[in-house]
Coordinates of C-alpha atoms in Angstrom, one line a residue:
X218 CA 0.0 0.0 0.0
X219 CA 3.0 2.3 0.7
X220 CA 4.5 1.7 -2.3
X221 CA 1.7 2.1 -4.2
X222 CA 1.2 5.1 -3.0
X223 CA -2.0 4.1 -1.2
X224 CA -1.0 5.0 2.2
X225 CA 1.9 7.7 3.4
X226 CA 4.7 6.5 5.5
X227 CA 3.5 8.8 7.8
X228 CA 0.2 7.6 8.2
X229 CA 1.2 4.1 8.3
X230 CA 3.6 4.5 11.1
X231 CA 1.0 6.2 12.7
X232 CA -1.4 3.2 12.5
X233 CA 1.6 0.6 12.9
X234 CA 2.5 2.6 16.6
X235 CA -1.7 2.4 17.3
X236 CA -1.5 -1.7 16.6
X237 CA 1.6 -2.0 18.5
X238 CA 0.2 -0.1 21.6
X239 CA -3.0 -2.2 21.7
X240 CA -1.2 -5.6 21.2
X241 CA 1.8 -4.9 23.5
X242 CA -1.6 -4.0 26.3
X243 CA -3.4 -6.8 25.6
X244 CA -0.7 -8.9 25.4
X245 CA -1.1 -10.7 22.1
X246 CA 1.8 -11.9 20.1
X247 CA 2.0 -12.7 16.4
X248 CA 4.9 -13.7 14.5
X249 CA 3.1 -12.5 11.5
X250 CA 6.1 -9.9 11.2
X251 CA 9.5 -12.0 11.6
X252 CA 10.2 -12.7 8.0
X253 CA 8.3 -9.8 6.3
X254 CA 9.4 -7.5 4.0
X255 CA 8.3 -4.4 5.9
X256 CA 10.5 -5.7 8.7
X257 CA 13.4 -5.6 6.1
X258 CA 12.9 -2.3 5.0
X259 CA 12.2 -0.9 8.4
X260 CA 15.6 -1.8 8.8
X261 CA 16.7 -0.2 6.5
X262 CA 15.5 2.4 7.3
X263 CA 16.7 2.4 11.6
X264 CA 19.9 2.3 9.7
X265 CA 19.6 4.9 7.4
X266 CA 18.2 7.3 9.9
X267 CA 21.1 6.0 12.1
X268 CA 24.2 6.9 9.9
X269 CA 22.4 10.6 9.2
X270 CA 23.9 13.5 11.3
X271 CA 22.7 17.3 11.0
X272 CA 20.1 15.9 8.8
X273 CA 18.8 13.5 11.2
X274 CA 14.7 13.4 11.7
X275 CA 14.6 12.3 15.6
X276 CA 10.8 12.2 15.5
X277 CA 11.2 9.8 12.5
X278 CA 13.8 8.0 14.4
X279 CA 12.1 7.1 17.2
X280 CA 8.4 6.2 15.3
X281 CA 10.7 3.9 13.4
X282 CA 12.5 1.8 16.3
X283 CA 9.1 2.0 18.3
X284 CA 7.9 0.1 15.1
X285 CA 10.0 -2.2 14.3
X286 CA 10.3 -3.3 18.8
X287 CA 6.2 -3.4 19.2
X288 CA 6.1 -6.0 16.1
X289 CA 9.1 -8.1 16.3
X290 CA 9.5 -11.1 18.5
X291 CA 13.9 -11.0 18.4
X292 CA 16.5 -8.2 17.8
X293 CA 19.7 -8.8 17.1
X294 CA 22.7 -6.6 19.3
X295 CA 23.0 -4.1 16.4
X296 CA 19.7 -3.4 16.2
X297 CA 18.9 -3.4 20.0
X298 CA 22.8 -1.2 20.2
X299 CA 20.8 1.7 18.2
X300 CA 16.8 1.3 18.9
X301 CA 17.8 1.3 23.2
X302 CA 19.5 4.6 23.1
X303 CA 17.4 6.3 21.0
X304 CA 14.3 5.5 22.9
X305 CA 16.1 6.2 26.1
X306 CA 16.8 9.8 25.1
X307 CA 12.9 10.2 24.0
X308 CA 11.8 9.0 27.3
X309 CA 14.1 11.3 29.3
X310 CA 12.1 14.6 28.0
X311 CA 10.9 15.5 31.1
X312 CA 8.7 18.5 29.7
X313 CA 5.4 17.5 31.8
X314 CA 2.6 18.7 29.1
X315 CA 0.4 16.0 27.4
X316 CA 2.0 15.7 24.3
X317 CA 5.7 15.3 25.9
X318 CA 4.2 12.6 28.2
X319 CA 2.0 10.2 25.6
X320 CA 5.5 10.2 23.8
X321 CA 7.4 9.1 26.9
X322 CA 4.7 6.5 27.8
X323 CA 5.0 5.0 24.6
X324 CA 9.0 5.0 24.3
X325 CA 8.9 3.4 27.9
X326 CA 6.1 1.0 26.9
X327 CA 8.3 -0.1 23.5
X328 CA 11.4 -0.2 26.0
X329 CA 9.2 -2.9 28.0
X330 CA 8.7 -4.9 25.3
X331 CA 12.3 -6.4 24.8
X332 CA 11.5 -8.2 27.6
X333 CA 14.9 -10.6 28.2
X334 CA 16.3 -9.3 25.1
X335 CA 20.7 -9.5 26.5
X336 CA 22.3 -6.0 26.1
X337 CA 25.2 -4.3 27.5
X338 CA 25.0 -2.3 30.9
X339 CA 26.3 1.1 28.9
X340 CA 23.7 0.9 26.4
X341 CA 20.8 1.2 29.7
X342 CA 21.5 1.8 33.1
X343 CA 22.7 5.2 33.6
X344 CA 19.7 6.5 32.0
X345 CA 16.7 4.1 33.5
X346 CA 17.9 4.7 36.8
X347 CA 17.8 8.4 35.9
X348 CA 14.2 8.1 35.0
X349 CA 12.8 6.6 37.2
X350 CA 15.0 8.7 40.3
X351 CA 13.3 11.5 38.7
X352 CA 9.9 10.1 38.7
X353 CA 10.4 9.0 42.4
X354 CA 11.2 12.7 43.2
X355 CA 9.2 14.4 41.0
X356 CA 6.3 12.4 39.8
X357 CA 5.7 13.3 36.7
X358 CA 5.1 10.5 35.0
X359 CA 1.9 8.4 34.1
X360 CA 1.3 5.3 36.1
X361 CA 1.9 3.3 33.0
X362 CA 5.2 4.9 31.9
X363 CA 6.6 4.4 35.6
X364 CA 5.2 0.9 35.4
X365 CA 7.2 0.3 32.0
X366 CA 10.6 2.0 33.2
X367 CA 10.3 -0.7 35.8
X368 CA 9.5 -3.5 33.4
X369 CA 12.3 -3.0 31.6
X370 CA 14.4 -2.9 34.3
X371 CA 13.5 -5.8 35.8
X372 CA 13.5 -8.1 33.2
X373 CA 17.2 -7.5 32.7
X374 CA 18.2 -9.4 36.2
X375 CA 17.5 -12.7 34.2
X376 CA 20.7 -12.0 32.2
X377 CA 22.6 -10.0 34.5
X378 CA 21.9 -10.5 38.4
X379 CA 24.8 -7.8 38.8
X380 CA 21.9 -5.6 38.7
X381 CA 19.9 -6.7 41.7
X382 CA 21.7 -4.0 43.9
X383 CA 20.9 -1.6 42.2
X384 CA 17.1 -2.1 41.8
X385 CA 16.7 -3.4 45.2
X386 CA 18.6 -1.3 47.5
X387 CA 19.6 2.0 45.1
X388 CA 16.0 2.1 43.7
X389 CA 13.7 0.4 46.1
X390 CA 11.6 -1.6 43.9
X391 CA 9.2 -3.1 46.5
X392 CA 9.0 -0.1 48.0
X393 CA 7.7 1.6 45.3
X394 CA 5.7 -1.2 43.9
X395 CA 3.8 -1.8 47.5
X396 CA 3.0 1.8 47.0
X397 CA 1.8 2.1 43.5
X398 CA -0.6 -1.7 44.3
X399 CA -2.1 0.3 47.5
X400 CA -2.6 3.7 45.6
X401 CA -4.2 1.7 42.9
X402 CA -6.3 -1.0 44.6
X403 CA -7.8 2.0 46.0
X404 CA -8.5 3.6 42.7
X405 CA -10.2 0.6 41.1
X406 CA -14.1 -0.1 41.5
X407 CA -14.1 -3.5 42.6
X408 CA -18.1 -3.8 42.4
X409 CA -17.8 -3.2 39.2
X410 CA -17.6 -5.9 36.1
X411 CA -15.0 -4.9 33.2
X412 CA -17.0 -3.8 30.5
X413 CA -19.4 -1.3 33.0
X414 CA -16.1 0.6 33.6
X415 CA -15.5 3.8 32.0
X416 CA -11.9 4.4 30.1
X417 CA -9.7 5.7 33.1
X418 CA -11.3 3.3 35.4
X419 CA -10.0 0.2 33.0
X420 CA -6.4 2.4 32.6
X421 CA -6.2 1.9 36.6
X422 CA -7.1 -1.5 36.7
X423 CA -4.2 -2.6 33.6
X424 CA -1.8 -0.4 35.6
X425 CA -2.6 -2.9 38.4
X426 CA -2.2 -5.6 36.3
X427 CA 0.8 -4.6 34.9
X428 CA 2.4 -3.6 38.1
X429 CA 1.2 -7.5 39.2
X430 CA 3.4 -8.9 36.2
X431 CA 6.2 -6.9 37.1
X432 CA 6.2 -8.3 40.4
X433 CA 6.2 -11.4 39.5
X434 CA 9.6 -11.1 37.2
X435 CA 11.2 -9.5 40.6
X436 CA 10.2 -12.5 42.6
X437 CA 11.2 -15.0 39.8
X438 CA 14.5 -12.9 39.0
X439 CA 15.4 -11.6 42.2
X440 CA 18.0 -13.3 44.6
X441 CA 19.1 -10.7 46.5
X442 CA 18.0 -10.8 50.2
X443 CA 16.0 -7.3 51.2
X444 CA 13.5 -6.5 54.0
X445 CA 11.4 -4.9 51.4
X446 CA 10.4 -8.2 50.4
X447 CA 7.3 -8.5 52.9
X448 CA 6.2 -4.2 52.0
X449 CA 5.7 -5.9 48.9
X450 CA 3.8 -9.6 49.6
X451 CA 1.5 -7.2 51.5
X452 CA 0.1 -5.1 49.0
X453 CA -0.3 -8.3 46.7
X454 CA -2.3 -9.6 49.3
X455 CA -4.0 -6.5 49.5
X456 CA -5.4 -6.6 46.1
X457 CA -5.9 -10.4 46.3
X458 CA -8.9 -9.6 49.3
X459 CA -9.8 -6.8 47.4
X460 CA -10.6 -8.4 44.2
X461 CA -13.5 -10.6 43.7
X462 CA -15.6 -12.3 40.6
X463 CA -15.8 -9.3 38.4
X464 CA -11.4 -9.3 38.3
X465 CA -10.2 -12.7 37.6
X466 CA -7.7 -12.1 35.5
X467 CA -6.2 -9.7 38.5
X468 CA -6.6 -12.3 41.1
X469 CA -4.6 -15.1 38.7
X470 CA -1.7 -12.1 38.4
X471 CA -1.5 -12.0 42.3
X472 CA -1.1 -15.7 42.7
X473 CA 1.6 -15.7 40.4
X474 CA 4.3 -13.3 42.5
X475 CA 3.2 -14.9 45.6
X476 CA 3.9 -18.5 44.5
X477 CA 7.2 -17.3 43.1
X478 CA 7.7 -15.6 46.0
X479 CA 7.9 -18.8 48.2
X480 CA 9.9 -21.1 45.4
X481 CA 12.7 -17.8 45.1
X482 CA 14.8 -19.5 48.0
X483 CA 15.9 -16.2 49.5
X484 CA 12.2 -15.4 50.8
X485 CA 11.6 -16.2 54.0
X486 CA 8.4 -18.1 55.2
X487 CA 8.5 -15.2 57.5
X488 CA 8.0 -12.6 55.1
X489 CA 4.9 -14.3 53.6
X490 CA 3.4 -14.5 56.9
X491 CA 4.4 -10.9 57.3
X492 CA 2.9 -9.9 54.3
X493 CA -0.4 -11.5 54.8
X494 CA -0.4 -13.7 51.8
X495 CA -0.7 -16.8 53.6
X496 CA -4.4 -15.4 55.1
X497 CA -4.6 -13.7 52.1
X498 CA -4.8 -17.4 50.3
X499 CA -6.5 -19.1 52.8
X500 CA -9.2 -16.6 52.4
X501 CA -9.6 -17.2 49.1
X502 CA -9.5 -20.8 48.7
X503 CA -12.6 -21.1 51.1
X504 CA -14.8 -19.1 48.7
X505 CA -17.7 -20.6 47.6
X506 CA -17.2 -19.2 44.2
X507 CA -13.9 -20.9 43.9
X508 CA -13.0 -22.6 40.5
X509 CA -10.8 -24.9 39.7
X510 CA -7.8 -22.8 38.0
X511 CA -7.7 -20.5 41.6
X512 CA -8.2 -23.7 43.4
X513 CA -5.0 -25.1 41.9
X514 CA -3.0 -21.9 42.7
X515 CA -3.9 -21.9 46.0
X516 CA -3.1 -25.5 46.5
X517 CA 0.5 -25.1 44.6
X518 CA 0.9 -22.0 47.2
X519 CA 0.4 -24.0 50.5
X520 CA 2.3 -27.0 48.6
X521 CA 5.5 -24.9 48.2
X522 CA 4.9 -23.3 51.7
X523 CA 5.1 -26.8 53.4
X524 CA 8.3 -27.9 51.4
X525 CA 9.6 -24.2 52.2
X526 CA 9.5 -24.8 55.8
X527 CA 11.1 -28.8 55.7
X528 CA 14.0 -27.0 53.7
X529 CA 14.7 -24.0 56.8
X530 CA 14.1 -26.9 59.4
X531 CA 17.5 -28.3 58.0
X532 CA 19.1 -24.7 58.4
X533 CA 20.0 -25.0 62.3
X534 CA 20.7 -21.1 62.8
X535 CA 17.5 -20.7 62.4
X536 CA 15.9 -23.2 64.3
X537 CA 14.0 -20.7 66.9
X538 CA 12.4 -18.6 63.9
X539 CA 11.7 -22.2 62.1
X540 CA 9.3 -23.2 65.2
X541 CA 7.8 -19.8 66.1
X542 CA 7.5 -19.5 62.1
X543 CA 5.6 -23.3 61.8
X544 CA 3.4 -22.4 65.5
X545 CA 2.3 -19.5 63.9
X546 CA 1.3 -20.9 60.5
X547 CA 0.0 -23.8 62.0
X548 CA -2.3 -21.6 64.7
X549 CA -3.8 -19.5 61.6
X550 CA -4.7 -22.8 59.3
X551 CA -5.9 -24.5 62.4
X552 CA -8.4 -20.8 63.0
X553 CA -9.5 -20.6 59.7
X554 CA -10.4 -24.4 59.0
X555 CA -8.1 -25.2 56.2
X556 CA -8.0 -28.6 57.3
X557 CA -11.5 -28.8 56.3
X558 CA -11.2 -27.3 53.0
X559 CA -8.1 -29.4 52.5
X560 CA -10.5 -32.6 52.5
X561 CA -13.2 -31.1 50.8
X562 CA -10.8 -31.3 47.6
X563 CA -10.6 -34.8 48.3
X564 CA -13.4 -36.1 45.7
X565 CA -11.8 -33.7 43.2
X566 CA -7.9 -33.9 43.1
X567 CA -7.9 -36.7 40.2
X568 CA -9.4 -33.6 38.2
X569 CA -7.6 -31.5 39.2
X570 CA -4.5 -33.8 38.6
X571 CA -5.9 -34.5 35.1
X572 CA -6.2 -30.8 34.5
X573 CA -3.1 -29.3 36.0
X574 CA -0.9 -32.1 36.3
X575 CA -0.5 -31.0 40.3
X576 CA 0.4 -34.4 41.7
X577 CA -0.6 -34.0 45.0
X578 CA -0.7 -36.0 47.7
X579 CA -4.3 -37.3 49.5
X580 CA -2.1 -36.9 53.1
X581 CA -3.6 -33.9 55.0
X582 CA 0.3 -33.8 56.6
X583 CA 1.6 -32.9 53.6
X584 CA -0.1 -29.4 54.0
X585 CA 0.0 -28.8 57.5
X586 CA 2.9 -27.6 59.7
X587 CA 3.5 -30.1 62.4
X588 CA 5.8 -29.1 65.3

């Protein structure tokens, strides 16, 4: 259509950035682009725009690597060497009118989609942590945009865990994630059902979403030891009590960072306790509106927690914690009849099994914390 003069470049851009936006939110991939033609000319073109100095067109630039990043599945270092930078420097404006701010969202977004892509520390860091120091002090930014920084970010401690100091103890990540989950769950009309919400309403509740994802990357990346660790378990449990029928998608997105949370060896039993997410689970699971997708979570949850606690009994220095750890746990499952809801799964395990492939055990001690 562009070459036959059907369609501008400019307009086509325009509707490429639009369909990259909305699949990169709604989180559908297609592989539709990988060995097209427009993805070889598009290169072409990141590297013709590249080489260009006074004549450079940075708006151009930047459409074009925001592009070619929302409908490609891999990038090779050269590409991912220019395309990095060159969003970087778009999403450092830090004028704070609309206009400026859409355009930073959307470079931060595109910057989020790399997701493990491997790239140098030079090409990144400096500049990230400038943003999103900024935005802590400042900010200015959308929830999204802030939410995408951090995606970003995070995703890079699965090739290069040299990182985790920075994010967990320069930046605070659970600090500022517990507080953007609280601000939010208490922006977001639980009583009402997705499609009765207006458009801001839905923004808050994928910023929620989004924030849940990015949690769970920390837990499943993260190995660095941090008392931020139960700030954060806290406000997931927060939004797991607050959510109800009409948000199942969000309550699936908080069982995922809390089950990681208690296989990522460095998290203490402690800190779920802490947190909540242990009520927070038990809770849920004794719902009469439970299906059988949450009911496996829940299950994999108290699973890991048991063979959590046989793994820091074998740890002696930490044999007093251990016990008060396992009274404790065993005191609140004992209060809230768990043992009860353990057996009322009985007659439905082998479809569950079937279904999930969850292998449990039909021994009630498996489950419980026995002194």
């Amino acid at each position: 259509m562009i070459e036959e003069e059907k369609m501008t470049m400019e307009n086509a851009i325009l509707l490429m950035k639009h369909i990259g936006y909305l699949k990169t939110l709604k989180n559908v991939r297609s592989n539709g682009f990988y060995n097209s033609e427009l993805k070889r000319r598009f290169e072409r073109m990141i590297f013709e725009e590249e080489k260009k100095k006074e004549e450079k067109n940075e708006k151009l630039f930047v459409d074009l690597c925001e592009c070619y990043i929302f409908l490609s599945c891999s990038f090779t270092p050269e590409l991912l060497s220019i395309c990095v930078p060159c969003l970087l420097k778009a999403a450092l404006h830090k004028e704070e009118n609309e206009e400026v701010q859409t355009e930073v969202e959307m470079a931060l977004l595109t910057l989020s989609e790399m997701g493990y892509g491997e790239m140098k520390q030079e090409l990144y860091l400096k500049e990230i942590t400038e943003i999103i120091k900024h935005q802590q002090k400042h900010r200015n930014l959308t929830k999204l945009a802030y939410q995408f920084a951090w995606s970003f970010l995070n995703y890079r401690l699965f090739v290069d865990n040299s990182l985790e100091d920075t994010i967990v103890n320069e930046l605070h990540f659970g600090r500022e994630a517990a507080r953007e989950l609280e601000e939010l769950t208490r922006n977001v009309n639980w009583k009402k059902k997705k499609e009765e919400m207006s458009k801001e309403e839905r923004k808050e509740e994928l910023s929620l979403m989004r924030w849940l994802q990015t949690s769970n990357v920390y837990f499943s990346g993260c190995q660095l030891q941090n008392e931020e660790f139960a700030e954060i378990l806290s406000s997931i449990s927060y939004v797991f009590r607050a959510s109800n029928d009409n948000h199942r998608e969000i309550d699936l997105w908080c069982t995922y960072p809390l089950i990681n949370a208690v296989e990522n060896r460095v998290v203490k039993v402690y800190d779920l306790m802490k947190g909540g997410a242990v009520k927070a689970v038990l809770e849920r699971i004794q719902r009469q509106t439970l299906n059988e997708g949450m009911a496996n979570e829940c299950l994999q949850f108290f699973k890991n927690v048991s063979n959590r606690l046989e793994e820091e009994e074998k740890d002696e220095k930490e044999e007093e914690e251990r016990k008060a750890t396992k009274m404790e746990t065993f005191k609140k499952l004992e209060e809230e009849g768990y043992e009860d809801t353990i057996i009322s799964f009985h007659e439905t395990l082998k479809i569950l099994n079937r279904r999930y492939y969850l292998g449990l055990s039909l021994k009630i001690s498996d489950y419980f914390v026995n002194i």
